[in-house]
Coordinates of C-alpha atoms and ligand atoms in Angstrom, one line a residue:
M1042 CA 153.0 30.2 89.1
S1043 CA 155.3 33.2 88.9
L1044 CA 156.4 36.1 91.1
E1045 CA 154.3 38.8 89.4
T1046 CA 155.3 42.5 89.3
I1047 CA 152.1 44.5 89.4
R1048 CA 151.4 48.2 89.3
Y1049 CA 149.1 49.4 92.0
S1050 CA 146.0 50.3 90.1
N1051 CA 143.3 50.8 92.7
N1052 CA 142.5 47.1 92.4
P1053 CA 144.0 45.6 95.4
G1054 CA 142.0 42.4 94.8
D1055 CA 144.2 41.5 91.8
I1056 CA 147.3 41.9 93.9
S1057 CA 146.0 39.9 96.8
Q1058 CA 144.9 37.1 94.4
S1059 CA 148.4 36.9 93.0
I1060 CA 149.8 36.8 96.6
A1061 CA 147.4 34.0 97.5
L1062 CA 148.4 32.0 94.5
S1063 CA 152.2 32.4 94.6
G1064 CA 152.7 33.4 98.2
A1065 CA 154.3 36.7 97.1
A1066 CA 154.1 39.6 94.6
I1067 CA 156.0 42.8 93.8
V1068 CA 154.0 45.9 93.8
L1069 CA 155.0 49.2 92.0
D1070 CA 153.6 52.7 92.4
L1071 CA 152.8 52.6 96.1
V1072 CA 154.9 55.5 97.2
E1073 CA 156.6 58.6 95.9
A1074 CA 160.4 58.5 95.3
T1075 CA 161.0 61.3 97.7
V1076 CA 159.7 59.2 100.6
I1077 CA 162.1 56.4 99.8
D1078 CA 165.0 58.9 99.6
T1079 CA 164.2 60.5 102.9
V1080 CA 163.8 57.1 104.7
K1081 CA 167.2 56.1 103.2
E1082 CA 168.8 59.3 104.3
E1083 CA 167.3 59.1 107.9
L1084 CA 168.5 55.5 108.3
R1085 CA 172.0 55.9 106.9
P1086 CA 173.7 57.1 110.2
H1087 CA 171.9 54.4 112.1
F1088 CA 173.1 51.6 109.8
D1089 CA 176.6 53.1 110.1
Q1090 CA 176.5 53.3 113.9
F1091 CA 174.5 50.3 115.0
G1092 CA 174.2 48.0 111.9
S1093 CA 176.9 45.5 112.7
A1094 CA 175.6 44.7 116.2
Q1095 CA 173.2 42.0 114.9
R1096 CA 175.6 40.1 112.8
N1097 CA 175.4 36.3 113.3
E1098 CA 175.0 33.1 111.3
F1099 CA 171.4 33.7 110.4
N1100 CA 171.5 37.5 109.8
G1101 CA 174.8 37.2 108.0
H1102 CA 178.3 38.4 108.7
H1103 CA 178.4 40.9 105.9
T1104 CA 174.9 42.4 106.6
Q1105 CA 174.0 45.5 108.6
R1106 CA 170.7 45.3 110.5
I1107 CA 168.8 47.8 112.5
S1108 CA 165.4 47.5 114.2
K1109 CA 162.9 50.1 115.6
I1110 CA 162.8 51.8 112.2
L1111 CA 160.0 54.3 113.1
E1112 CA 162.1 55.6 116.0
R1113 CA 165.0 56.2 113.6
S1114 CA 163.1 57.4 110.6
L1115 CA 159.8 59.3 111.1
E1116 CA 159.3 59.3 107.4
S1117 CA 159.0 55.5 107.6
A1118 CA 155.5 56.1 108.9
S1119 CA 154.6 56.8 105.3
L1120 CA 155.6 53.2 104.5
I1121 CA 154.1 51.6 107.6
G1122 CA 150.7 53.4 107.1
N1123 CA 150.7 53.6 103.2
R1124 CA 147.1 53.6 102.3
K1125 CA 147.5 51.7 99.0
L1126 CA 149.6 49.0 100.8
L1127 CA 147.0 48.7 103.6
S1128 CA 144.2 48.2 101.0
I1129 CA 146.1 45.1 99.9
I1130 CA 146.9 43.9 103.4
D1131 CA 143.2 44.3 104.3
Q1132 CA 142.4 41.7 101.7
V1133 CA 144.9 39.2 103.0
L1134 CA 144.6 39.6 106.8
L1135 CA 141.1 41.0 107.5
P1136 CA 139.4 37.7 106.8
F1137 CA 141.1 36.4 109.9
C1138 CA 140.9 39.4 112.3
I1139 CA 139.2 42.6 113.2
N1140 CA 142.4 44.6 112.8
Y1141 CA 146.1 43.9 112.3
Q1142 CA 149.2 45.4 113.6
I1143 CA 152.9 45.9 113.0
G1144 CA 155.0 42.9 114.2
S1145 CA 158.5 44.2 113.5
T1146 CA 160.3 46.8 111.5
T1147 CA 163.8 46.0 110.3
G1148 CA 166.4 47.7 108.1
I1149 CA 168.6 45.3 106.2
E1150 CA 171.7 46.3 104.2
I1151 CA 173.4 43.4 102.5
Y1152 CA 177.1 44.1 101.7
P1153 CA 179.2 42.7 98.9
G1154 CA 180.5 39.3 99.9
E1155 CA 177.4 38.2 101.8
S1156 CA 176.2 34.7 101.1
E1157 CA 172.7 33.4 100.8
Q1158 CA 170.6 33.5 104.0
T1159 CA 169.1 30.2 105.2
L1160 CA 165.5 29.7 103.8
H1161 CA 162.9 30.2 106.6
T1162 CA 159.4 31.3 107.2
D1163 CA 158.5 34.4 109.3
D1164 CA 155.6 32.5 110.8
S1165 CA 157.9 30.2 112.7
I1166 CA 157.8 32.7 115.6
Y1167 CA 154.3 31.5 116.3
P1168 CA 153.8 28.0 117.8
L1169 CA 150.7 27.6 115.6
S1170 CA 149.8 26.6 112.1
L1171 CA 146.2 26.7 110.9
P1172 CA 145.9 25.6 107.3
G1173 CA 144.2 28.3 105.2
M1174 CA 144.7 31.0 107.8
E1175 CA 147.5 33.6 107.3
L1176 CA 149.0 34.8 110.5
Q1177 CA 151.1 37.7 109.1
L1178 CA 152.7 39.1 106.0
S1179 CA 155.9 40.9 105.4
V1180 CA 156.6 43.9 103.2
M1181 CA 160.1 44.4 101.9
W1182 CA 160.6 48.0 100.6
A1183 CA 163.5 48.3 98.2
L1184 CA 165.5 51.3 99.2
D1185 CA 167.9 50.4 96.4
D1186 CA 167.3 48.6 93.2
F1187 CA 167.2 44.9 94.1
T1188 CA 169.1 42.8 91.5
E1189 CA 170.1 39.1 91.2
E1190 CA 173.7 40.2 91.8
N1191 CA 173.2 42.4 94.9
G1192 CA 171.0 40.0 96.9
A1193 CA 167.4 40.4 96.0
T1194 CA 165.2 38.4 98.4
R1195 CA 164.8 34.7 97.4
I1196 CA 161.3 33.3 97.4
V1197 CA 160.2 29.7 97.1
L1198 CA 157.0 30.2 95.1
G1199 CA 154.0 28.2 96.4
S1200 CA 155.8 27.1 99.6
H1201 CA 152.9 28.7 101.7
R1202 CA 151.0 25.6 100.8
W1203 CA 153.5 23.1 102.1
H1204 CA 152.2 20.9 104.9
E1205 CA 155.6 19.7 106.1
P1206 CA 158.5 22.1 106.9
Q1207 CA 160.8 19.2 105.8
M1208 CA 159.8 20.0 102.2
V1209 CA 162.4 22.7 102.3
N1210 CA 165.1 20.0 102.2
K1211 CA 163.9 19.1 98.7
V1212 CA 164.0 22.6 97.3
Q1213 CA 165.9 22.8 94.0
S1214 CA 167.5 26.1 92.9
E1215 CA 165.0 26.3 90.0
D1216 CA 162.1 26.5 92.6
I1217 CA 163.5 29.7 93.9
V1218 CA 163.0 33.1 92.3
Q1219 CA 164.6 36.4 93.3
A1220 CA 162.6 39.5 93.9
V1221 CA 164.3 41.7 91.3
M1222 CA 162.6 45.1 91.7
P1223 CA 163.4 48.8 91.3
K1224 CA 164.0 51.1 94.2
G1225 CA 160.7 52.1 95.7
A1226 CA 158.9 48.9 94.9
A1227 CA 157.6 46.6 97.6
L1228 CA 157.8 42.8 97.8
I1229 CA 154.8 41.5 99.7
Y1230 CA 155.1 37.9 101.0
L1231 CA 153.1 35.7 103.3
G1232 CA 154.5 34.8 106.7
S1233 CA 154.1 31.1 105.6
V1234 CA 156.3 31.5 102.5
W1235 CA 159.9 30.1 102.6
H1236 CA 162.3 32.9 101.7
G1237 CA 165.7 34.3 102.5
G1238 CA 168.1 37.1 101.6
G1239 CA 170.2 36.6 98.5
A1240 CA 174.0 36.5 98.2
N1241 CA 175.5 39.9 97.2
R1242 CA 177.9 39.2 94.3
S1243 CA 178.0 42.8 93.2
N1244 CA 180.2 45.6 94.3
H1245 CA 177.4 47.7 95.9
L1246 CA 175.0 47.6 98.8
R1247 CA 171.4 46.5 98.9
M1248 CA 169.3 48.4 101.4
G1249 CA 165.8 47.4 102.3
V1250 CA 163.3 47.9 105.1
V1251 CA 161.0 45.0 106.0
N1252 CA 157.9 45.6 108.0
T1253 CA 155.7 42.7 109.2
Y1254 CA 152.0 42.9 109.8
S1255 CA 150.3 40.3 112.0
L1256 CA 146.7 39.5 113.0
G1257 CA 145.5 41.8 115.8
W1258 CA 144.9 38.9 118.2
L1259 CA 148.5 37.7 118.0
R1260 CA 151.3 39.1 120.2
Q1261 CA 153.5 41.5 118.2
E1262 CA 156.9 40.0 117.3
V1263 CA 158.7 43.1 118.8
N1264 CA 157.3 44.9 121.8
Q1265 CA 156.5 48.1 120.1
Y1266 CA 155.4 49.9 123.3
L1267 CA 158.8 49.5 124.8
T1268 CA 160.7 49.9 121.5
V1269 CA 159.3 53.1 120.0
S1270 CA 158.9 56.1 122.3
E1271 CA 155.4 57.5 123.0
E1272 CA 156.8 60.9 121.8
T1273 CA 157.5 59.4 118.4
V1274 CA 154.2 57.5 118.2
M1275 CA 152.3 60.7 119.0
K1276 CA 153.8 62.4 116.0
C1277 CA 152.2 59.8 113.7
S1278 CA 148.8 59.6 112.2
E1279 CA 146.0 57.7 114.0
T1280 CA 146.3 55.0 111.4
V1281 CA 150.0 54.5 112.2
Q1282 CA 149.4 54.7 116.0
R1283 CA 146.8 52.0 115.7
L1284 CA 149.2 49.9 113.6
M1285 CA 151.9 50.2 116.2
G1286 CA 149.5 48.4 118.5
Y1287 CA 147.7 51.2 120.3
Q1288 CA 144.3 49.7 119.8
G1289 CA 142.4 46.7 121.1
H1290 CA 141.2 43.8 119.1
G1291 CA 137.4 44.1 119.3
Q1292 CA 135.7 44.8 122.6
Y1293 CA 137.6 42.4 124.9
L1294 CA 141.1 41.7 123.8
G1295 CA 143.6 44.3 125.0
R1296 CA 141.0 46.1 127.0
Y1297 CA 141.9 49.5 128.4
E1298 CA 139.6 51.5 130.6
N1299 CA 140.2 54.9 128.9
D1300 CA 139.5 53.4 125.5
P1301 CA 136.1 54.4 124.2
D1302 CA 136.3 52.8 120.8
G1303 CA 139.2 50.4 120.8
Y1304 CA 141.8 53.2 120.2
W1305 CA 144.1 53.6 123.2
L1306 CA 145.4 57.0 122.4
G1307 CA 142.0 58.6 121.8
K1308 CA 142.3 60.5 125.1
H1309 CA 145.3 62.5 123.9
Q1310 CA 143.6 63.8 120.7
Ligands
AKG2307 O1 167.0 40.6 103.3 C1 166.2 39.9 102.8 O2 166.0 39.9 101.6 C2 165.3 39.0 103.6 C3 165.7 38.9 105.0 C4 164.9 38.0 105.8 O3 164.0 37.3 105.3 C5 165.1 37.8 107.3 O4 166.1 38.2 107.8 O5 164.1 37.3 107.9

C-alpha cells in the first residue's frame, strides 16, 4: 500500500480504487495554475486579517486558519465544483447517497515552527460509523508546494479500515506518509482516514485549502446557508449552488415547496 500520485486521465475509476485501497491519493492535472494563483491572491488578505483567530492546541499556535472560503474567494468555486474532481468523488460517495454536498471549506497556512497536528479522522464529527460506508471525504488543494519540511499533510495509510480508534495509539512513524505534492495538486482522503497537518521545519509557509464533501443525507459540518451569503451563492454555477446545499436529497429529505426538481434555487434562474 502506498500514497499514489496519479494524473487525472479521464479514468476516475483508477483514482477511486487507489483511494479505496490506501484511504487517500494525490491527484495531478485537475485545475489550471491560474485558478490556484487567483485563489491564493484572493485569500491572502483574509489570512492576514483573520487567520490567527482560530489558533488553539488542535489547530496549532503557528497556523493561520480561515473558514467560509467561497465568501472570501469566488474563484474557489472552480475548486469546489471542479468537474474532474467531482467525477472522482461520484465514485466514492454516490454508492451511499443520491447526491453529496460541501461540509466545510477551510484555508490552512502552516507557519515555520509549527509542530505536528494530532492525528484524527474528519468523520469523528458524526456519531455514527457504518463499516464499508464512507460518510465524507476531504480534498486538500496545495496552494504552495507541499514538502516534508514545510508540513505536508500526514496520512496513516489503510487506517480507514481500523475497527477500533484506539489503534491510533499503536501507530509507528513508519506507518505515516506525508502528502508531498506540487502546488495545484489535490490530496483526496476519506473521512475515516487518520491524518494530521505536518510540522513546518522550513523557513517558508505552506498554504492549502481543504474542502470536505459529505453524503447528502447528513447534516453539513458548517451551516453553509448562514455562512455564505445568498448573493455570493447566486454568482456560482448551478453545480456549486447544489454542492453548497441548495438541493434536497431525493424527494423527501430537505423538502422545499418551491422546489420542482430537488434544486432549491431553481425559481431564481
Ligand atoms: O493542514 C493539514 O495538512 C491538515 C489539517 C487537518 O487535517 C485538520 O485541521 O483537520
